[in-house]
Amino acid sequence: MSRSAHPAGPRHADVLTEGHYSAPPADLNVLDPKVWARTVTRDERGVATVGGLGVDALAEEFGTPAYFLDETDFRARCRAWAEAFGKDADVFYAGKAFLSRAIVRWLKEEGLNLDVCSGGELTTALSAGMPAERIAFHGNNKSEEEIRTAVEAGVGRIVLDSFQEIVRVAHIAQSLGKRQRVQIRVTVGVEAHTHEFIATAHEDQKFGIALAGGQAAEAVRRALKLDGLELIGIHSHIGSQIFDMAGFEVSARRVVQLLAEVRDEHGVELPEIDLGGGLGIAYTSEDDPREPHEIAKALSEIVTRECESAGLRTPRISVEPGRAIVGPTAFTLYRVGTVKPLEGLRTYVSVDGGMSDNIRTALYDAEYSVSLVSRTSDAEPMLSRVVGKHCESGDIVVRDAFLPADLGPGDLIAVPATGAYCRSMASNYNHALRPPVVAVRDGEARVIVRRETEEDLLRLDVG
Ligand code: LLP
């Protein structure tokens, strides 16, 4: 995952071995459009703006830390995905990346479907009026209550993840006098991350039913026998933050092989395949993600080719991007509290949030970029580590970044590309109050998830 250490900045053994940083960018004031949401720019004062609103005014009105989500960008990305895949394919936004009722309404308006993976996400989707038939329900251990709610609501598909679940969903559907549309999630033996994929035994994980050893074929056999189920296809999800399409190539080939086996054994051509999500985004200027139309073209060519060689009709394809839609559309705005230069090492910049609003750096060693956004600066680049205010030394937001050397308390800095898996994985560690999500569009800002209050914390603590 990490980029190579670069001998720029302080020359100290620890820095060189532990650092992930590259050379400082030519101009620290430039907000690279690759990593920032579409409408982000700087105004004549040098203050960063989103949707035409300055971050200084936004911080004043909504406080920090806060996530600011560029609604224009979010909607444009939804449209780009929908158009790229066209009417013969389906795009399901993966709600786990970030879900709120406003998001559900935007998805509905922009013609996307929604993948949910818990009863909570399902409730959010239904309560915001997402038509049930446009919802796919995932999870490796859905409760009976969750399954019943989903079947009763009439979700478009439930993705079956185990032999027990095949029976469980069938029984529940039958007891409700329904026939539930389902897919079977298979494990194709491929794991993909960023630029690498490994096509060997990666069945050693909790999701899905392995193709290897004929287990997936057995799952199909069982599902086809049950009256409560209508088996519509096969599902596969191979990883996260993927740039290299080779993993999808192998996965599609293996799924199509299963479709051919099913046809040979049962005389049935399953009409759909879902290739999951996992498409990568740019967290730093060095990442080069593909555009939705390139991804759509690549996936459709792979599936069409594999089906032709197996003599199958090309099934309807669906995909489930989460990060690739919402990730780039938001940034987290922090206020700098303290700046601590460590001689010969780096400067620790402490902000008013931390691992409670972005756990990804601590959990996955994820890389982010960061910029001073309340002003521009001509000061020298300073090798920095942006850390939070939590009582833990692993509380790192941006491990290695260059910020201007005149940075000081009160400055606003922002971390771009935090739309996915930041608010949705936020915690109350140290009884931190989870930040709000503020949607910005055409000069207007609107809270879509409010900031937690101390009353919220105390309300859960029954004493
Ligand atoms: N479909 C399925 C079945 C999935 O399991 C996932 C992600 C997605 C779609 C959406 O993947 P995306 O396009 O957003 O990469 N917390 C981690 C990511 C976990 C992803 C789990 N499944 C992170 O922060 O990187």
XYZ file of C-alpha atoms and ligand atoms in Angstrom:
488
model
C 0.000 0.000 0.000
C 2.653 2.446 1.009
C 4.569 4.605 -1.368
C 8.299 4.471 -1.057
C 10.090 6.667 1.425
C 11.834 9.538 -0.233
C 14.993 11.193 1.019
C 13.390 14.644 1.014
C 12.878 16.390 4.330
C 14.852 15.792 7.506
C 17.470 13.091 7.053
C 16.952 10.841 9.999
C 17.014 7.056 10.001
C 13.583 6.697 11.638
C 11.999 9.072 9.215
C 13.398 7.250 6.254
C 12.386 3.834 7.474
C 8.994 4.729 8.932
C 7.914 7.417 6.547
C 5.647 6.927 3.561
C 6.093 10.377 2.197
C 7.277 11.519 -1.198
C 8.920 14.802 -2.092
C 6.885 17.859 -1.104
C 4.597 19.075 -3.872
C 5.892 21.977 -5.938
C 3.259 24.300 -4.495
C 1.582 23.497 -1.194
C -1.227 25.942 -1.945
C -2.538 23.999 -4.918
C -5.606 21.902 -4.152
C -5.162 18.970 -6.521
C -8.536 18.307 -8.225
C -7.661 14.632 -8.223
C -8.164 14.363 -4.474
C -10.538 17.241 -3.745
C -14.269 17.300 -4.386
C -15.298 18.794 -7.698
C -16.357 22.293 -6.583
C -13.427 22.884 -4.215
C -11.193 25.809 -5.144
C -9.615 28.857 -3.458
C -11.214 32.295 -3.461
C -9.388 35.583 -4.016
C -8.391 35.630 -0.323
C -6.755 32.203 -0.676
C -9.438 30.554 1.466
C -10.615 27.174 0.172
C -14.252 27.067 -0.873
C -16.710 24.284 -1.580
C -19.945 24.937 -3.473
C -18.912 28.590 -3.396
C -18.700 28.775 0.422
C -15.457 29.583 2.248
C -14.241 27.072 4.796
C -13.688 29.929 7.269
C -17.409 30.763 7.215
C -18.328 27.065 7.261
C -16.145 26.466 10.312
C -17.735 29.469 11.985
C -21.252 28.232 11.323
C -20.875 24.473 11.809
C -17.791 24.141 14.014
C -14.903 21.727 13.613
C -14.193 18.941 13.134
C -16.850 18.483 10.463
C -17.278 16.625 7.215
C -18.314 18.771 4.257
C -19.905 16.864 1.416
C -20.097 18.341 -2.075
C -23.615 17.423 -3.180
C -22.961 18.540 -6.759
C -20.027 16.152 -6.960
C -21.954 13.306 -5.335
C -24.830 13.633 -7.795
C -22.445 13.956 -10.752
C -20.671 10.748 -9.730
C -23.987 8.915 -9.369
C -24.949 10.028 -12.865
C -21.547 9.088 -14.283
C -21.870 5.556 -12.878
C -25.484 5.178 -14.023
C -24.682 6.430 -17.528
C -21.497 4.370 -17.819
C -23.335 1.126 -17.057
C -26.441 2.064 -19.041
C -29.867 0.501 -18.976
C -28.675 -3.085 -19.334
C -26.795 -3.036 -16.033
C -27.477 -1.931 -12.463
C -25.418 0.224 -10.138
C -25.980 -0.331 -6.432
C -24.402 2.287 -4.162
C -22.821 0.488 -1.182
C -24.386 2.248 1.785
C -21.730 1.030 4.224
C -19.387 3.698 2.818
C -21.730 6.409 4.098
C -25.491 6.424 4.431
C -27.993 9.010 5.551
C -31.528 9.828 4.502
C -30.373 12.711 2.305
C -27.999 10.328 0.527
C -30.849 7.878 -0.042
C -32.974 10.623 -1.590
C -30.148 11.705 -3.897
C -29.566 8.109 -4.988
C -33.242 7.725 -5.694
C -33.331 10.921 -7.717
C -30.198 10.021 -9.671
C -31.479 6.555 -10.567
C -29.144 4.406 -8.484
C -29.985 1.322 -6.465
C -28.761 0.685 -2.937
C -26.829 -2.108 -1.255
C -27.435 -2.363 2.490
C -25.663 -4.721 4.869
C -27.591 -4.390 8.111
C -31.067 -3.837 9.516
C -30.006 -0.281 10.395
C -29.029 0.545 6.834
C -32.221 -1.087 5.580
C -34.340 1.019 7.933
C -32.537 4.186 6.826
C -33.129 3.310 3.180
C -36.808 2.500 3.622
C -37.471 5.472 5.868
C -36.118 7.815 3.191
C -38.377 6.293 0.555
C -35.992 4.113 -1.434
C -38.296 1.689 -3.295
C -37.679 -1.741 -1.767
C -37.205 -3.377 -5.146
C -34.137 -1.177 -5.669
C -32.475 -2.498 -2.485
C -30.029 -5.415 -2.218
C -29.553 -6.878 1.257
C -26.128 -8.265 2.179
C -24.433 -9.705 5.240
C -22.798 -12.899 6.437
C -25.033 -13.237 9.485
C -28.347 -11.523 8.930
C -30.713 -12.072 11.835
C -34.106 -13.686 11.297
C -35.687 -10.377 12.180
C -33.592 -8.547 9.573
C -34.468 -11.151 6.947
C -38.166 -10.941 7.792
C -38.136 -7.143 7.567
C -36.366 -7.303 4.202
C -38.698 -9.947 2.758
C -41.805 -8.180 4.044
C -40.607 -4.888 2.601
C -40.059 -6.635 -0.738
C -36.349 -5.956 -1.260
C -35.173 -6.608 -4.800
C -32.647 -9.192 -3.741
C -31.115 -10.841 -0.735
C -27.541 -11.973 -1.218
C -27.196 -15.384 0.420
C -23.936 -15.965 2.221
C -24.099 -19.479 3.743
C -25.884 -22.819 3.533
C -27.829 -22.013 6.699
C -28.980 -18.736 5.242
C -30.317 -20.398 2.096
C -32.725 -22.361 4.260
C -33.425 -19.495 6.638
C -34.443 -17.055 3.903
C -36.472 -19.723 2.091
C -38.427 -20.561 5.276
C -39.103 -16.950 6.138
C -40.200 -16.103 2.607
C -42.474 -19.135 2.491
C -43.982 -18.363 5.874
C -44.837 -14.918 4.517
C -46.292 -16.443 1.357
C -43.549 -14.904 -0.785
C -40.886 -15.977 -3.229
C -37.737 -13.948 -2.521
C -35.340 -13.025 -5.301
C -31.831 -14.023 -4.199
C -28.253 -14.183 -5.379
C -25.601 -16.485 -3.955
C -22.375 -14.821 -2.901
C -19.430 -16.948 -3.938
C -15.785 -16.785 -2.988
C -13.827 -16.919 -6.195
C -10.340 -17.363 -4.736
C -9.230 -13.859 -5.697
C -8.284 -11.057 -3.382
C -7.539 -7.626 -4.776
C -6.115 -4.551 -3.128
C -4.983 -1.448 -4.954
C -2.436 -2.522 -7.558
C -2.184 -6.138 -6.570
C -4.426 -9.111 -6.762
C -3.752 -12.628 -5.674
C -5.517 -15.426 -7.474
C -4.766 -18.234 -5.067
C -6.538 -19.714 -2.084
C -8.324 -16.792 -0.509
C -11.249 -18.836 0.643
C -9.983 -18.370 4.193
C -12.457 -15.615 5.111
C -15.950 -15.285 6.452
C -17.852 -14.132 3.364
C -19.501 -16.208 0.693
C -19.528 -19.821 -0.356
C -16.400 -21.172 -2.032
C -16.400 -22.088 -5.690
C -13.573 -24.437 -4.837
C -14.581 -27.989 -3.967
C -17.999 -27.567 -5.588
C -19.559 -25.812 -2.596
C -21.057 -22.981 -4.615
C -22.508 -25.481 -7.096
C -24.083 -27.320 -4.147
C -25.518 -24.029 -2.846
C -27.129 -23.425 -6.246
C -28.522 -26.981 -6.215
C -30.138 -26.383 -2.835
C -31.444 -22.899 -3.642
C -33.064 -24.063 -6.888
C -35.046 -26.693 -4.947
C -36.621 -24.291 -2.467
C -40.014 -22.798 -3.252
C -39.397 -19.683 -1.181
C -36.453 -18.619 -3.348
C -36.058 -17.326 -6.858
C -32.379 -17.634 -7.659
C -31.522 -14.772 -10.003
C -27.760 -14.897 -10.047
C -24.291 -15.129 -8.555
C -22.468 -12.457 -6.579
C -18.767 -11.898 -6.031
C -16.857 -9.125 -4.253
C -13.083 -9.326 -4.334
C -11.614 -6.495 -2.289
C -11.153 -2.785 -1.705
C -9.440 0.221 -3.265
C -8.726 -1.730 -6.470
C -7.127 -0.067 -9.507
C -6.080 -3.158 -11.407
C -8.900 -4.815 -13.394
C -7.085 -8.168 -13.527
C -8.771 -9.347 -10.325
C -12.222 -8.687 -11.822
C -11.154 -10.553 -14.929
C -10.413 -13.707 -12.935
C -13.482 -13.312 -10.780
C -15.803 -12.829 -13.785
C -14.278 -15.843 -15.511
C -14.874 -18.053 -12.489
C -18.424 -16.814 -11.953
C -19.255 -17.412 -15.624
C -17.795 -20.918 -15.327
C -20.263 -21.557 -12.523
C -23.124 -20.220 -14.659
C -22.101 -22.674 -17.379
C -22.023 -25.550 -14.875
C -25.473 -24.560 -13.619
C -26.810 -24.531 -17.176
C -25.291 -27.954 -17.875
C -26.629 -29.497 -14.685
C -30.023 -27.808 -14.333
C -30.797 -26.436 -17.787
C -31.135 -22.998 -16.222
C -29.278 -19.859 -17.345
C -29.122 -17.573 -14.319
C -29.871 -14.078 -15.600
C -27.639 -11.880 -13.404
C -24.133 -11.538 -12.052
C -22.929 -8.988 -9.544
C -19.226 -8.200 -9.454
C -19.342 -6.257 -6.179
C -17.596 -3.016 -5.355
C -14.057 -2.143 -4.388
C -13.092 0.349 -7.093
C -10.267 2.615 -5.965
C -10.148 6.395 -5.546
C -7.343 8.945 -5.262
C -6.421 9.596 -1.636
C -3.168 11.250 -2.678
C -1.959 12.821 -5.923
C -0.093 9.611 -6.708
C -3.242 7.514 -7.076
C -4.731 7.142 -10.563
C -8.222 5.687 -10.415
C -10.181 4.750 -13.516
C -13.280 6.580 -14.649
C -16.665 4.805 -14.400
C -16.989 4.517 -18.194
C -13.611 2.739 -18.409
C -14.614 0.378 -15.611
C -18.001 -0.310 -17.210
C -16.401 -1.006 -20.568
C -13.758 -3.302 -19.088
C -16.256 -5.295 -17.009
C -18.767 -5.652 -19.786
C -16.083 -6.800 -22.245
C -14.770 -9.375 -19.778
C -18.221 -10.808 -19.050
C -19.327 -10.789 -22.705
C -16.149 -12.552 -23.818
C -16.368 -15.191 -21.090
C -20.045 -15.835 -21.833
C -19.417 -16.150 -25.550
C -16.767 -18.735 -24.991
C -19.067 -20.649 -22.611
C -21.988 -20.372 -25.055
C -24.099 -18.459 -22.527
C -26.363 -15.455 -23.008
C -24.637 -12.457 -21.396
C -26.261 -11.953 -18.001
C -27.301 -8.577 -16.635
C -24.320 -7.141 -14.747
C -24.481 -5.217 -11.509
C -21.795 -3.480 -9.467
C -21.701 -2.017 -5.969
C -19.376 0.967 -5.721
C -19.404 2.756 -2.371
C -16.045 4.449 -1.941
C -15.793 5.398 -5.634
C -19.000 7.426 -5.393
C -18.920 9.075 -1.979
C -15.213 8.939 -1.087
C -13.951 11.834 -3.187
C -16.959 14.050 -2.478
C -16.172 15.028 1.121
C -13.346 16.453 3.194
C -12.870 16.715 6.925
C -12.215 20.204 8.244
C -10.137 20.481 11.424
C -8.776 23.347 13.449
C -5.148 23.159 14.484
C -4.697 23.236 18.256
C -0.993 22.658 18.848
C 2.095 22.402 16.673
C 5.027 20.463 18.121
C 8.281 20.293 16.150
C 10.426 17.276 17.080
C 13.977 18.140 16.194
C 15.347 15.963 13.379
C 12.092 14.015 13.070
C 8.924 15.796 12.055
C 6.335 18.224 13.331
C 3.270 16.911 15.110
C 0.188 18.932 14.232
C -2.688 18.234 16.615
C -6.231 18.815 15.444
C -9.581 18.832 17.212
C -10.687 15.412 15.898
C -8.712 12.239 15.238
C -9.186 8.493 15.170
C -12.827 8.890 16.252
C -13.653 10.602 12.941
C -11.111 8.771 10.768
C -10.044 5.344 11.980
C -8.719 4.306 8.568
C -5.173 5.528 9.086
C -4.802 3.654 12.376
C -6.670 0.578 11.178
C -5.382 0.113 7.637
C -2.330 2.338 7.510
C -4.342 4.315 4.953
C -2.744 7.295 3.281
C -4.332 10.710 3.076
C -3.285 14.134 1.963
C -3.864 17.361 3.886
C -3.778 21.073 3.102
C -3.879 24.372 4.909
C -7.232 25.765 3.753
C -7.937 28.942 5.755
C -5.191 30.819 3.898
C -2.322 30.312 1.511
C 1.284 30.392 2.643
C 4.668 30.876 1.035
C 6.500 29.276 3.950
C 8.784 26.278 3.402
C 7.247 22.787 3.400
C 7.427 21.139 6.805
C 7.316 17.364 7.183
C 4.300 16.857 9.410
C 2.167 14.232 11.039
C -1.419 15.208 11.643
C -2.648 13.663 14.877
C -5.884 13.810 16.814
C -6.714 14.636 20.426
C -7.308 11.099 21.632
C -5.463 9.417 24.419
C -3.557 7.027 22.200
C -0.281 7.407 20.321
C -1.720 5.573 17.290
C -4.226 8.403 16.930
C -2.896 9.500 13.556
C -5.000 11.129 10.831
C -2.304 11.718 8.206
C 0.914 9.856 8.806
C 3.176 11.842 6.515
C 2.405 15.112 4.827
C 3.946 18.445 4.078
C 2.324 21.536 5.539
C 3.711 25.083 5.473
C 6.228 25.809 8.218
C 4.290 28.852 9.464
C 1.288 26.680 10.422
C -0.048 27.588 13.825
C -2.895 27.201 16.291
C -6.178 28.440 14.853
C -5.369 27.557 11.249
C -7.871 25.355 9.443
C -6.539 22.291 7.700
C -8.567 19.798 5.698
C -8.153 16.170 4.723
C -9.738 15.379 1.338
C -11.353 12.127 0.188
C -12.909 11.305 3.554
C -16.429 10.689 2.243
C -16.189 6.903 2.503
C -15.757 4.859 5.680
C -14.945 7.847 7.911
C -18.284 9.051 9.292
C -19.667 5.533 8.845
C -16.863 4.087 11.002
C -16.700 7.003 13.446
C -16.737 6.204 17.144
C -17.240 7.836 20.511
C -13.782 6.833 21.720
C -12.823 9.003 24.703
C -16.460 10.116 24.565
C -15.726 12.177 21.505
C -18.801 13.664 19.880
C -19.116 12.442 16.321
C -18.856 15.310 13.818
C -21.686 16.463 11.582
C -21.951 15.899 7.862
C -22.789 19.131 6.084
C -23.928 19.017 2.477
C -22.909 21.981 0.366
C -24.427 22.903 -2.971
C -24.595 26.123 -4.990
C -23.775 28.472 -2.138
C -25.947 26.700 0.423
C -24.885 24.481 3.293
C -27.221 22.117 5.097
C -26.575 19.678 7.936
C -27.558 16.160 6.845
C -26.224 14.399 9.959
C -25.970 16.659 12.980
C -23.087 16.827 15.417
C -23.510 14.657 18.486
C -24.002 16.437 21.761
C -23.128 15.541 25.313
C -26.860 14.943 25.839
C -26.674 12.264 23.121
C -23.895 10.534 25.057
C -25.686 10.765 28.371
C -28.974 9.600 26.877
C -27.436 6.190 26.160
C -25.902 5.951 29.617
C -28.839 4.937 31.737
C -27.003 5.447 34.991
N -20.194 -4.791 -2.042
C -19.831 -5.630 -1.055
C -20.407 -6.971 -1.012
C -18.892 -5.222 -0.102
O -18.527 -6.057 0.846
C -18.348 -3.925 -0.175
C -17.387 -3.456 0.814
C -18.781 -3.067 -1.201
C -19.698 -3.546 -2.132
C -18.302 -1.658 -1.350
O -16.939 -1.556 -1.511
P -16.287 -0.145 -1.952
O -16.710 0.105 -3.359
O -16.837 0.900 -1.043
O -14.845 -0.352 -1.758
N -13.861 -0.155 5.853
C -12.986 -0.454 4.728
C -13.756 -0.957 3.556
C -14.571 -2.189 3.835
C -15.352 -2.600 2.631
C -16.238 -3.755 2.921
N -17.067 -4.133 1.837
C -12.207 0.794 4.379
O -12.365 1.799 5.060
O -11.404 0.780 3.460
